[in-house]
Tab-separated table of C-alpha atoms in Angstrom:
chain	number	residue	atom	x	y	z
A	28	UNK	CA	-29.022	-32.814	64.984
A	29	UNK	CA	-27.125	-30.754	67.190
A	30	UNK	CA	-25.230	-26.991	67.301
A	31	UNK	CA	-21.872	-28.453	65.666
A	32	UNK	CA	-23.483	-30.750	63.273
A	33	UNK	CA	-25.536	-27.418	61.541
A	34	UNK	CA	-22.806	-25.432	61.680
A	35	UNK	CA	-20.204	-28.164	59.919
A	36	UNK	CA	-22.630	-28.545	57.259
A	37	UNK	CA	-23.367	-25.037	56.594
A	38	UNK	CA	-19.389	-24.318	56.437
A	39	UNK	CA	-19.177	-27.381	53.609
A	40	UNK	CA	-22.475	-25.840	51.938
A	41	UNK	CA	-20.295	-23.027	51.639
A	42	UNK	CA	-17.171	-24.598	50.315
A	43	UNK	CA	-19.585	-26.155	47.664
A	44	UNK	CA	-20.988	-23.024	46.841
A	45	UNK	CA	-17.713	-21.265	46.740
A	46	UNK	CA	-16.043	-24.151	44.035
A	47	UNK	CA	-15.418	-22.881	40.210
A	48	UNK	CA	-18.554	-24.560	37.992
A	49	UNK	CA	-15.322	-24.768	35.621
A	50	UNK	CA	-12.121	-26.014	35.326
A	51	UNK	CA	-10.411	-25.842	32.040
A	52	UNK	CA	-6.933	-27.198	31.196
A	53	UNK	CA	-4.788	-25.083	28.799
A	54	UNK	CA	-1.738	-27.058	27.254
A	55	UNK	CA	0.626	-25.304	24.401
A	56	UNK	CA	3.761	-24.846	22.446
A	57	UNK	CA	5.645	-22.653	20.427
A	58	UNK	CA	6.340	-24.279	16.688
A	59	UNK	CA	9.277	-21.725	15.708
A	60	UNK	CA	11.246	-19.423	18.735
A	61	UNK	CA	10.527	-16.537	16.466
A	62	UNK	CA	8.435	-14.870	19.832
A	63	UNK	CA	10.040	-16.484	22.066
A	64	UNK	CA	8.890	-18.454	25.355
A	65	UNK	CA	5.787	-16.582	27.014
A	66	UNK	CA	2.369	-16.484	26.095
A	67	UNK	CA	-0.146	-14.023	27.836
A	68	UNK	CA	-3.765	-15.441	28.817
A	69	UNK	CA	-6.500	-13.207	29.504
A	70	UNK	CA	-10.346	-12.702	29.196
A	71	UNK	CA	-10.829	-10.602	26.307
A	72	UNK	CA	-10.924	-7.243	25.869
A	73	UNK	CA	-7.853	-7.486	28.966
A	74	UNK	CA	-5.805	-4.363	27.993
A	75	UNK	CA	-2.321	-5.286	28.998
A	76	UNK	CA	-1.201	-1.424	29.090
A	77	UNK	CA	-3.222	-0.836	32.524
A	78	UNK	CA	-4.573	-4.314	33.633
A	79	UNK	CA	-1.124	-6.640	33.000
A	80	UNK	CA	-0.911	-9.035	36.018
A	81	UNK	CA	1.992	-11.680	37.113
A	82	UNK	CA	-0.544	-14.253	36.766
A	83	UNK	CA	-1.460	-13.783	33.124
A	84	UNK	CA	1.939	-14.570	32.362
A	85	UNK	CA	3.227	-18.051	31.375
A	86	UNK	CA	6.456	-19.663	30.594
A	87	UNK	CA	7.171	-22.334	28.358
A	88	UNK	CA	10.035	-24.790	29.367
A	89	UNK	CA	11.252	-26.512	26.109
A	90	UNK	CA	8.623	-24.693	24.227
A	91	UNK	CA	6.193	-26.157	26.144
A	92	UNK	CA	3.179	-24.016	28.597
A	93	UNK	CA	0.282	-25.425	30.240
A	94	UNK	CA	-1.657	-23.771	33.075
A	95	UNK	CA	-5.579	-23.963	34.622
A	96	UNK	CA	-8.264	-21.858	34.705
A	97	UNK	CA	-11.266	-21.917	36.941
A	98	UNK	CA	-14.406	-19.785	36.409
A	99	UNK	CA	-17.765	-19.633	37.742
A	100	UNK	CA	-19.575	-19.691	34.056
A	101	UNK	CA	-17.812	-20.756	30.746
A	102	UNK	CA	-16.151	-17.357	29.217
A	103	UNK	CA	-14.113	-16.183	26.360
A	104	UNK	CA	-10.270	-16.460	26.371
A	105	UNK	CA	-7.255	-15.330	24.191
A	106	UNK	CA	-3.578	-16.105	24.138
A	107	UNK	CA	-1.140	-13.386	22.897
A	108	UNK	CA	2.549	-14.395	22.219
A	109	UNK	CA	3.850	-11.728	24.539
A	110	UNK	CA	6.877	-10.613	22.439
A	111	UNK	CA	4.893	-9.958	20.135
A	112	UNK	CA	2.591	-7.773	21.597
A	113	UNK	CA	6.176	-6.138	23.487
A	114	UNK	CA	7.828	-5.768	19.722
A	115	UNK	CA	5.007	-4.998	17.533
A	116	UNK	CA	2.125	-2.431	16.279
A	117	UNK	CA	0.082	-5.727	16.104
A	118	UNK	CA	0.128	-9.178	17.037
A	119	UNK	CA	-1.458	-12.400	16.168
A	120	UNK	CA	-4.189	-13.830	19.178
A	121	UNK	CA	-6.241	-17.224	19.333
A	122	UNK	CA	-9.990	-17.168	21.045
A	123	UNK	CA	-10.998	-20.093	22.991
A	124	UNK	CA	-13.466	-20.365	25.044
A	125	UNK	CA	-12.783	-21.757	29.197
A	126	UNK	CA	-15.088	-24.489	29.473
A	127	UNK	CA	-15.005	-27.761	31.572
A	128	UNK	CA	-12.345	-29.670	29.022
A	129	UNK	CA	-8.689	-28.889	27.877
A	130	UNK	CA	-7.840	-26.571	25.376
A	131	UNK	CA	-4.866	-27.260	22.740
A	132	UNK	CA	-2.149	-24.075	21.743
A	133	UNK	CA	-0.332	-23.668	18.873
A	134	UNK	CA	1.946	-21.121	18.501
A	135	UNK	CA	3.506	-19.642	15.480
A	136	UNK	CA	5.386	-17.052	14.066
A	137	UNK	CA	4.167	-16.099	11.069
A	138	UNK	CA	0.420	-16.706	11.572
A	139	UNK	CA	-2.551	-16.936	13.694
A	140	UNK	CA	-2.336	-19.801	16.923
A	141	UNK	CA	-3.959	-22.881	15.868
A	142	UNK	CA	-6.274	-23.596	19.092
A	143	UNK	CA	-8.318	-27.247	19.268
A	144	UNK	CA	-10.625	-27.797	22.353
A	145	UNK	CA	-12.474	-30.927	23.575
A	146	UNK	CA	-14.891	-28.691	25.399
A	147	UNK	CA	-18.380	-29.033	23.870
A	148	UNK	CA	-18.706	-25.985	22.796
A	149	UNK	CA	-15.204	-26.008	21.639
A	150	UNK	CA	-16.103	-28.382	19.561
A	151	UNK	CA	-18.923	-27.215	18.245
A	152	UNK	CA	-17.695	-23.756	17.069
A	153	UNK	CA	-14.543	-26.035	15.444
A	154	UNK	CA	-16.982	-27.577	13.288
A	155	UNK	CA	-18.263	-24.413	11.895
A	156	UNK	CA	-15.381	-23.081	11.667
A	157	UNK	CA	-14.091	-25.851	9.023
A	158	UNK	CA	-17.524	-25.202	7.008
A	159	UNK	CA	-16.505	-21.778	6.889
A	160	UNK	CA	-12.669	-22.255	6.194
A	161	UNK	CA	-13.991	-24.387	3.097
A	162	UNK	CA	-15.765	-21.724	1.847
A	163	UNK	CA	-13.513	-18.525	2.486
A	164	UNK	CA	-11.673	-18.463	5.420
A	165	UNK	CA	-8.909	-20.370	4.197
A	166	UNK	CA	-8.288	-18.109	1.512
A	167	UNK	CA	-8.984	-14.802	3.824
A	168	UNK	CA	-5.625	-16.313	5.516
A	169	UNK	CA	-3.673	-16.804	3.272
A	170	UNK	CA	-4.084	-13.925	1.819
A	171	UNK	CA	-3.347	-11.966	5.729
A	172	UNK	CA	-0.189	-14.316	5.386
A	173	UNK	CA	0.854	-12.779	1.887
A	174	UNK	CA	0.144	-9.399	2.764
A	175	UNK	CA	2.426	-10.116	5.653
A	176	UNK	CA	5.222	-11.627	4.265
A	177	UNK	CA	5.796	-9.327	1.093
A	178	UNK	CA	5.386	-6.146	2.516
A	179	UNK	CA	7.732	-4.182	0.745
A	180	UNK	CA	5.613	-5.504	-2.433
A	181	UNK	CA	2.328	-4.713	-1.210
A	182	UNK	CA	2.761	-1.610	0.999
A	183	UNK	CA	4.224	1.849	0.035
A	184	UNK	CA	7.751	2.466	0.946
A	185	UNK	CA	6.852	5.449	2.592
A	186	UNK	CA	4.520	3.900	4.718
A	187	UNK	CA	6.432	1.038	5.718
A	188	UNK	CA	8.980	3.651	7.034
A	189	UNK	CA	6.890	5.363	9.145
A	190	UNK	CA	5.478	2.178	10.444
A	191	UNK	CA	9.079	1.269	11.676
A	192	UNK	CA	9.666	4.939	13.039
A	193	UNK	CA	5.852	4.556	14.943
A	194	UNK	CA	6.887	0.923	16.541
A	195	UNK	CA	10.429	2.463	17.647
A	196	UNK	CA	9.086	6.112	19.041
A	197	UNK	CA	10.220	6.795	22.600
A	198	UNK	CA	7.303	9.531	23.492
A	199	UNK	CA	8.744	10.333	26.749
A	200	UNK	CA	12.297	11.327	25.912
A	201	UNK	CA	11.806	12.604	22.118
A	202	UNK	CA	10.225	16.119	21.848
A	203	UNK	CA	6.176	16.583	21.433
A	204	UNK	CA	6.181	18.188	18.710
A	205	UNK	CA	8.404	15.470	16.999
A	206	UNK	CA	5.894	13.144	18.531
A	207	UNK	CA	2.501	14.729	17.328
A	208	UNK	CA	3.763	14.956	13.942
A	209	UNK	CA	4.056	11.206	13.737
A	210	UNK	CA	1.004	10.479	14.931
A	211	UNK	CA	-1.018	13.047	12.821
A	212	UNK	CA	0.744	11.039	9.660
A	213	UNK	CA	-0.278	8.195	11.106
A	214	UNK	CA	-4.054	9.226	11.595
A	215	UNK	CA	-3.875	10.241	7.933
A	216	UNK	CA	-3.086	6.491	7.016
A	217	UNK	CA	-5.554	5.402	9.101
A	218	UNK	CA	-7.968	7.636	7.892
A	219	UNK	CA	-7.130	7.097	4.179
A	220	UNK	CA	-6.798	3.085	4.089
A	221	UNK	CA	-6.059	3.377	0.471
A	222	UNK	CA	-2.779	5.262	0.713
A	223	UNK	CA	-0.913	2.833	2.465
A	224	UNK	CA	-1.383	0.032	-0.020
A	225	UNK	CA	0.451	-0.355	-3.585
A	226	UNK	CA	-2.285	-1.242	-6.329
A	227	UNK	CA	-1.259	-4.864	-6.013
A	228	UNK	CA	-1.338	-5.213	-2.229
A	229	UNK	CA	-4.899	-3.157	-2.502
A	230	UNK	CA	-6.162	-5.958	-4.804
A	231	UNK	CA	-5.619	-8.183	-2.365
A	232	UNK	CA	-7.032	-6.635	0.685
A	233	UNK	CA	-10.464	-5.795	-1.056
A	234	UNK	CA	-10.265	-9.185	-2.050
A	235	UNK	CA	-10.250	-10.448	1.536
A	236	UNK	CA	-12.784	-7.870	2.345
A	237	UNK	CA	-15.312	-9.429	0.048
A	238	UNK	CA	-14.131	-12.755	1.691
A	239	UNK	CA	-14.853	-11.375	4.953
A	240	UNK	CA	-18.128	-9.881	3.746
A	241	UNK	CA	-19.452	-13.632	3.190
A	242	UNK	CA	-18.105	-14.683	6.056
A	243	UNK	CA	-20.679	-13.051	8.875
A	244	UNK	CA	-23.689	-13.712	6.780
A	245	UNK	CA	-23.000	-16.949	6.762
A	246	UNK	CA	-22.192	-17.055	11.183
A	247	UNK	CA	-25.439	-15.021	11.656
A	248	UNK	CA	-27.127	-17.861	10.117
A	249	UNK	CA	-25.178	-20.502	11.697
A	250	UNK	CA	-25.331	-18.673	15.281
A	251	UNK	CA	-29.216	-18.483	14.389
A	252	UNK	CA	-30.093	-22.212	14.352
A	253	UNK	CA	-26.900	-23.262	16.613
A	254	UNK	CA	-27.063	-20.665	19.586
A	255	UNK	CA	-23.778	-20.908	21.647
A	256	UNK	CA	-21.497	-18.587	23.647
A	257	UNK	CA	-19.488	-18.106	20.767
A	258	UNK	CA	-22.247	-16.148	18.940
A	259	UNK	CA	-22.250	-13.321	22.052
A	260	UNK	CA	-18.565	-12.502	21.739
A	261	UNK	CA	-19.068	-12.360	17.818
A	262	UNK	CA	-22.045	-9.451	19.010
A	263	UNK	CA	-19.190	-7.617	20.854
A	264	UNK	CA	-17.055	-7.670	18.267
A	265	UNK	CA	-19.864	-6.588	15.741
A	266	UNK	CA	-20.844	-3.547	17.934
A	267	UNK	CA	-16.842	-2.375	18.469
A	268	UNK	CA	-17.009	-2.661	14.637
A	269	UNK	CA	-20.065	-0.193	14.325
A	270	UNK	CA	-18.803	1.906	16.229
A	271	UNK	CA	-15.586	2.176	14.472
A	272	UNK	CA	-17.330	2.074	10.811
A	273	UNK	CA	-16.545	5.604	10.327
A	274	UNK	CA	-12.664	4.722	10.242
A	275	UNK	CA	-13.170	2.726	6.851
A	276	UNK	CA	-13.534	3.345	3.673
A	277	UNK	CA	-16.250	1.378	1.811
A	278	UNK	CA	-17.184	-0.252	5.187
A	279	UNK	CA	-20.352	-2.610	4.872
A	280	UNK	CA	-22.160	-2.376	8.588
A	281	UNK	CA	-25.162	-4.504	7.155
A	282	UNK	CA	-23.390	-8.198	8.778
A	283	UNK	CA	-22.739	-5.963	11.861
A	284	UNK	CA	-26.097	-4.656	12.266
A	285	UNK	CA	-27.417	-8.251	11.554
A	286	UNK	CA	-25.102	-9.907	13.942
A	287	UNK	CA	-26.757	-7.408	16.618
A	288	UNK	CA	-30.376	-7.931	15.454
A	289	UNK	CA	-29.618	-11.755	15.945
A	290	UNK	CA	-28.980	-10.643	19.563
A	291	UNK	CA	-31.726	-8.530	20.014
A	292	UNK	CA	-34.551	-10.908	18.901
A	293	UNK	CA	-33.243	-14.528	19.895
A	294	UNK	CA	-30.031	-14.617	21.914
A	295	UNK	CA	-30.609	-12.167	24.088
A	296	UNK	CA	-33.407	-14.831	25.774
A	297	UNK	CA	-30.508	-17.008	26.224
A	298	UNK	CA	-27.692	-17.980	28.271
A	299	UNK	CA	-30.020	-15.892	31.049
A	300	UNK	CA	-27.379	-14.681	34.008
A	301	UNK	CA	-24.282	-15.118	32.441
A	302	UNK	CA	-21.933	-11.493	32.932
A	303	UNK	CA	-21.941	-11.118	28.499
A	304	UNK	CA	-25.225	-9.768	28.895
A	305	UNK	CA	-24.092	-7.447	30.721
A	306	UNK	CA	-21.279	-6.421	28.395
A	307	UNK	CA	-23.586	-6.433	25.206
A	308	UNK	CA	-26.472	-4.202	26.809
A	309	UNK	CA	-23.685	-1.740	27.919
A	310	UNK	CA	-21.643	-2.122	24.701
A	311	UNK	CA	-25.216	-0.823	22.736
A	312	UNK	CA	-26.194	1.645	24.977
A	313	UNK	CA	-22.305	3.484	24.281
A	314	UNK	CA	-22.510	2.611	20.444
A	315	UNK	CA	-26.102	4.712	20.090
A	316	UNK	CA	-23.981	7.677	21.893
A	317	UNK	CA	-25.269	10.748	20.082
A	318	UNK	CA	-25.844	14.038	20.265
A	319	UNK	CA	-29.318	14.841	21.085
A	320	UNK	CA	-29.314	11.094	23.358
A	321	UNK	CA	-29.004	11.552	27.672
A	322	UNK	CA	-25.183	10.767	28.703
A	323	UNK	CA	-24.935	7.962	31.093
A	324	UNK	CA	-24.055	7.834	34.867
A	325	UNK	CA	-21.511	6.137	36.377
A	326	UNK	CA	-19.255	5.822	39.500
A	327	UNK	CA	-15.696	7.420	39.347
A	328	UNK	CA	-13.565	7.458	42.149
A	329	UNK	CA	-12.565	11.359	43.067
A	330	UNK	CA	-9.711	12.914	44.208
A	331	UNK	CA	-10.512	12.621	47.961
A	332	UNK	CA	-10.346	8.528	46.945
A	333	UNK	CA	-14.369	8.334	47.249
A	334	UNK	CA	-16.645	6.963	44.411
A	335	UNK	CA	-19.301	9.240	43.357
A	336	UNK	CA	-21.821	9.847	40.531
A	337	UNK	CA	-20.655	11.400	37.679
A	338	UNK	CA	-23.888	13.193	37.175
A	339	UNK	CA	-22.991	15.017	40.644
A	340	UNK	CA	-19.645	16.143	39.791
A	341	UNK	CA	-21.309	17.953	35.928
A	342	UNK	CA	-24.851	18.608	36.914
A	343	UNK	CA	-25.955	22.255	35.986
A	344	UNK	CA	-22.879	23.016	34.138
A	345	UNK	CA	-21.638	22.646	30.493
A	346	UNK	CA	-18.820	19.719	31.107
A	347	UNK	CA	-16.390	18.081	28.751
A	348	UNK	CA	-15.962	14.590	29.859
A	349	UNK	CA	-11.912	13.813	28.792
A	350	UNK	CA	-11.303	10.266	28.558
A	351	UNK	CA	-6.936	10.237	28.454
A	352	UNK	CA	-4.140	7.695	29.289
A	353	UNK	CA	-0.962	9.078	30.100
A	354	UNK	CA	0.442	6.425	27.029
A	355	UNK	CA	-2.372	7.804	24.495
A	356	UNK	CA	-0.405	10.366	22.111
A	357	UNK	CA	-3.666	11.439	20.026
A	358	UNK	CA	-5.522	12.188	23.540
A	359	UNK	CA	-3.137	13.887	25.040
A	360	UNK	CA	-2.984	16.338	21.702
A	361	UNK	CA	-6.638	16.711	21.546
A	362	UNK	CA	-6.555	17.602	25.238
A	363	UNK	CA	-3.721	19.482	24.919
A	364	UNK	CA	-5.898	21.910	22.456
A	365	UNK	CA	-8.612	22.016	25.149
A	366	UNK	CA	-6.673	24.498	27.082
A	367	UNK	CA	-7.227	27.753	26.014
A	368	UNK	CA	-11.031	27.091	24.935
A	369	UNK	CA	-11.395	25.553	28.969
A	370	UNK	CA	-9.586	28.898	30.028
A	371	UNK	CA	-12.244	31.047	28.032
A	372	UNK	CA	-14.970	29.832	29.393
A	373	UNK	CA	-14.321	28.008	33.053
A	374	UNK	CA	-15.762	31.304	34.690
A	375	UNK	CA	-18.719	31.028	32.135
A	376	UNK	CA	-20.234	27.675	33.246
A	377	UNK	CA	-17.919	25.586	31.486
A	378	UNK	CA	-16.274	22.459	33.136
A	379	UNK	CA	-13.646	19.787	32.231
A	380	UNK	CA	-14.152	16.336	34.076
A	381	UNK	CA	-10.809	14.553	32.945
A	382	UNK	CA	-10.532	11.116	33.805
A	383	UNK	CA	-7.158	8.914	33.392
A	384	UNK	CA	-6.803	5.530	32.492
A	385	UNK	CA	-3.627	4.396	34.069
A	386	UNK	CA	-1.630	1.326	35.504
A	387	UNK	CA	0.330	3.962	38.150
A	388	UNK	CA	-1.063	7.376	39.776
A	389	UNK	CA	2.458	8.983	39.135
A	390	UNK	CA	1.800	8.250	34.993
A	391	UNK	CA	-1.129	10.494	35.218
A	392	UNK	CA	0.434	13.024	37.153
A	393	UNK	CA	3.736	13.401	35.256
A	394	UNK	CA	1.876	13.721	31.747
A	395	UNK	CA	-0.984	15.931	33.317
A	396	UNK	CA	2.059	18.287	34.457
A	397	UNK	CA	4.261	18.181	31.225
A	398	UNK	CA	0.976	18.888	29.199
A	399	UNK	CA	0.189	21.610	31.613
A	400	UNK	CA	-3.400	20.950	31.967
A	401	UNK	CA	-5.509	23.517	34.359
A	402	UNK	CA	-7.840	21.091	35.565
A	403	UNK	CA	-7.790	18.252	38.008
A	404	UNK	CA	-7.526	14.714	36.539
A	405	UNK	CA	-9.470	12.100	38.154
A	406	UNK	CA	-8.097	8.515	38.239
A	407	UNK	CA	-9.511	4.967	36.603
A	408	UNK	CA	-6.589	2.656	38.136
A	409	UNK	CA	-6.773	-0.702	36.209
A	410	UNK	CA	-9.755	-0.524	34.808
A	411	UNK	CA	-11.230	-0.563	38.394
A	412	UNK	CA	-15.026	0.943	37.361
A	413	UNK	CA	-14.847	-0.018	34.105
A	414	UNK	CA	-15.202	3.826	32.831
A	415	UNK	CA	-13.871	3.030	29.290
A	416	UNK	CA	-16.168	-0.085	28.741
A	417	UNK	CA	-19.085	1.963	30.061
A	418	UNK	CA	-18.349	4.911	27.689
A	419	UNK	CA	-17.707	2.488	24.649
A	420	UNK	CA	-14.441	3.631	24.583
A	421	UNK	CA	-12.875	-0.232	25.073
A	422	UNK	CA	-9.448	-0.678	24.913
A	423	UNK	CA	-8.437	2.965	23.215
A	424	UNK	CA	-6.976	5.251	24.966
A	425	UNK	CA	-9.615	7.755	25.298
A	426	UNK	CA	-12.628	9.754	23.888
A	427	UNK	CA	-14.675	13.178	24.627
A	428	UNK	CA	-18.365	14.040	25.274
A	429	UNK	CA	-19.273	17.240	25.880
A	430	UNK	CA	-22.309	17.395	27.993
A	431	UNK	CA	-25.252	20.141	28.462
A	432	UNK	CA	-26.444	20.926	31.759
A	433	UNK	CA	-29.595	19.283	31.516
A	434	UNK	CA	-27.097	16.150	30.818
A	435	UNK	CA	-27.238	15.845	27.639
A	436	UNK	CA	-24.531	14.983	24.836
A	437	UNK	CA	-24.106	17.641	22.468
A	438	UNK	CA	-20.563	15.926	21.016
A	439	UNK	CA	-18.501	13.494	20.509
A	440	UNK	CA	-16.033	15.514	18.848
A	441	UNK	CA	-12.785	15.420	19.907
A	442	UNK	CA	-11.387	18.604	18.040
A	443	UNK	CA	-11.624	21.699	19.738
A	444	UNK	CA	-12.165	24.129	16.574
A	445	UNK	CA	-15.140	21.789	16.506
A	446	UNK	CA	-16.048	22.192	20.258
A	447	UNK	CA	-15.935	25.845	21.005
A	448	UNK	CA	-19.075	27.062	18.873
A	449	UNK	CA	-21.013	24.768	20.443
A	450	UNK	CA	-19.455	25.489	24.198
A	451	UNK	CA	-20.650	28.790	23.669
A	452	UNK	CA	-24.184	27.742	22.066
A	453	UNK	CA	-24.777	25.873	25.447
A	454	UNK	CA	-23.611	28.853	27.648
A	455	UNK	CA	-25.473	31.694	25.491
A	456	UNK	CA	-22.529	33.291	24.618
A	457	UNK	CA	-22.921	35.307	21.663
């Protein structure tokens, strides 16, 4: 065999090597024009507010869309009617997963996509998801479509108002203050479930809560004796639940915290090399966050444009890591508050280590200069390290630890009557 031979075939062993293991075929259409013509499809957990691409994007001619992915293993999918997601607080998405097969869309406007695959797996998560519509899923939707369509019978006036004044607010042109105000109402709703609901509509939702209580029980056990990909995204969602149980009144973690243990004593032996793994062990490792627990390390790119430890840039000082996004309201109040606590202290050993999770440099620097913040704000450009997954913050707009010098978290708080005491613990300040 000679010199050209070898190298042809190495060049094709490449080619080979470089091929998608799948191709998936994605055909849909829109029922009603209620959202209009474009549909958005993205891996999951794709925040469109910093990682929104040309290529996500498809339009339907005469309702109809239909595009192709290709993907080195099988992974989870969603489509998201895009005017929806534009107009609204909240829009309906469909899961599928991109497997070797074609994948069916549905979409409506008054309900959930309807999504049929002829993928294996596809096919097999289908089939438990009819034994489970049987049982209570059926009713868990119709009741989502009630709540939905009668509103003004099941939610107070006064929060359907503010709703409408929330999903219209221009933050950049109307004043802060106008702004904040909104959004601490808001976080009192959000806080207090209970208020927003008339006593009929508040029937109904703890009615689909106990719906939804029996429906993870009955998917752990499902997942248990029919492992599939399926089950690992259901762990992600379980853990971004956890983490979030604080938020709800009444919430039951125990399917959560089974859903998990499934994970951690069967599936996690599964599926070995595939990039969920990956996502799960980082996704625990931010939910057990705590104070008392070692902060992480992680690259972040700084302002000379190099990526560097973020132990290096907090090591021997007290440091509040601020997770912010320029489009982030809450974040930008709590950091806001930071200001004259950070101004106490910065010659004392204290530190702030903002970070900015932005689709455009000149978002971060416009905000970080109408705020009037006195530190420097780092930059995570489109999700590039993957600081928010990392730090369990997913797709919210931000968080805050604040870190001892021997790296260790002392809060999560993100409330700086909370902070100060213990800034000044940490630096023996009496």
């Amino acid at each position: 065999m000679n010199k050209k031979t070898i190298i042809t075939i190495l060049f094709a062993l490449i080619a080979i090597a470089g091929q998608a293991q799948v191709k998936c075929h994605i055909e849909g259409r829109f029922v009603d024009d209620k959202w209009g013509d474009e549909v958005v499809i993205c891996k999951i957990g794709t925040d469109l507010r910093v990682n929104d691409a040309p290529e996500l994007h498809h339009k339907a001619v005469n309702g109809h869309f239909e595009c192709d992915i290709e993907t080195d293993v099988p992974e989870m999918y969603e489509v998201i009617p895009y005017k929806q997601y534009v107009e609204t607080s909240s829009y309906y998405y469909g899961w599928f997963l991109v497997e070797n097969g074609k994948v069916r869309i549905e979409i409506y406007g008054d309900k959930a996509p309807k999504i049929e695959s002829n993928g294996a797996e596809g096919r097999q998560h289908q089939g438990m998801d009819s034994v489970a519509g049987v049982r209570f899923r059926n009713e868990m939707e119709s009741i989502d479509h009630e709540l939905e369509e009668s509103k003004e019978k099941y939610f107070k006036s006064e929060f359907l108002s503010l709703m409408q004044i929330a999903e219209n607010l221009d933050r950049d042109s109307l004043p802060r203050a106008y702004v904040d105000s909104i959004e601490h109402v808001m976080d009192f709703y959000y806080d207090n479930e209970r208020e927003s609901y008339t006593d009929e509509g508040w029937k109904l939702f703890q009615r689909s809560n106990s719906l939804n209580r029996l429906d993870y029980p009955f998917r752990v056990a499902y997942y248990e004796q029919h492992p599939m990909l399926w089950a690992y995204y259901q762990v992600l969602q379980s853990i971004e639940m956890l983490k979030h149980a604080s938020l709800y009144q009444d919430f039951d973690s125990s399917p959560h915290e089974q859903m998990v243990a499934l994970y951690e004593s069967k599936l996690c032996n599964l599926y070995k090399g595939h990039p969920v793994h990956e996502q799960i062990t980082t996704a625990l490792t931010a939910l057990r966050f705590q104070p008392g627990k070692p902060y992480i390390d992680y690259n972040v790119r700084n302002n000379d444009g190099q990526l560097v430890p973020i132990s290096s840039l907090i090591r021997g000082k007290v440091a509040l890591i601020d997770l912010w996004a320029s489009w982030c309201g809450p974040c930008r109040r709590h950091s806001k508050a930071m200001i004259p606590v950070y101004e106490r202290y910065k010659d004392k050993g204290f530190t702030v280590i903002a970070i900015a999770r932005e689709r455009k440099r000149e978002d971060m620097e416009n905000a970080a200069k109408k705020d009037g913040y006195p530190w420097q704000s780092l930059l995570e450009l489109n999700d590039k390290n993957d600081v928010w997954r990392k730090n369990g913050a997913g797709n919210g707009g931000g968080a805050m630890f604040l870190i001892d010098r021997d790296g260790t978290i002392l809060s999560t708080s993100t409330d700086a009557e909370e902070l100060e005491p213990l800034i000044k613990k940490a630096l023996n300040i009496e």
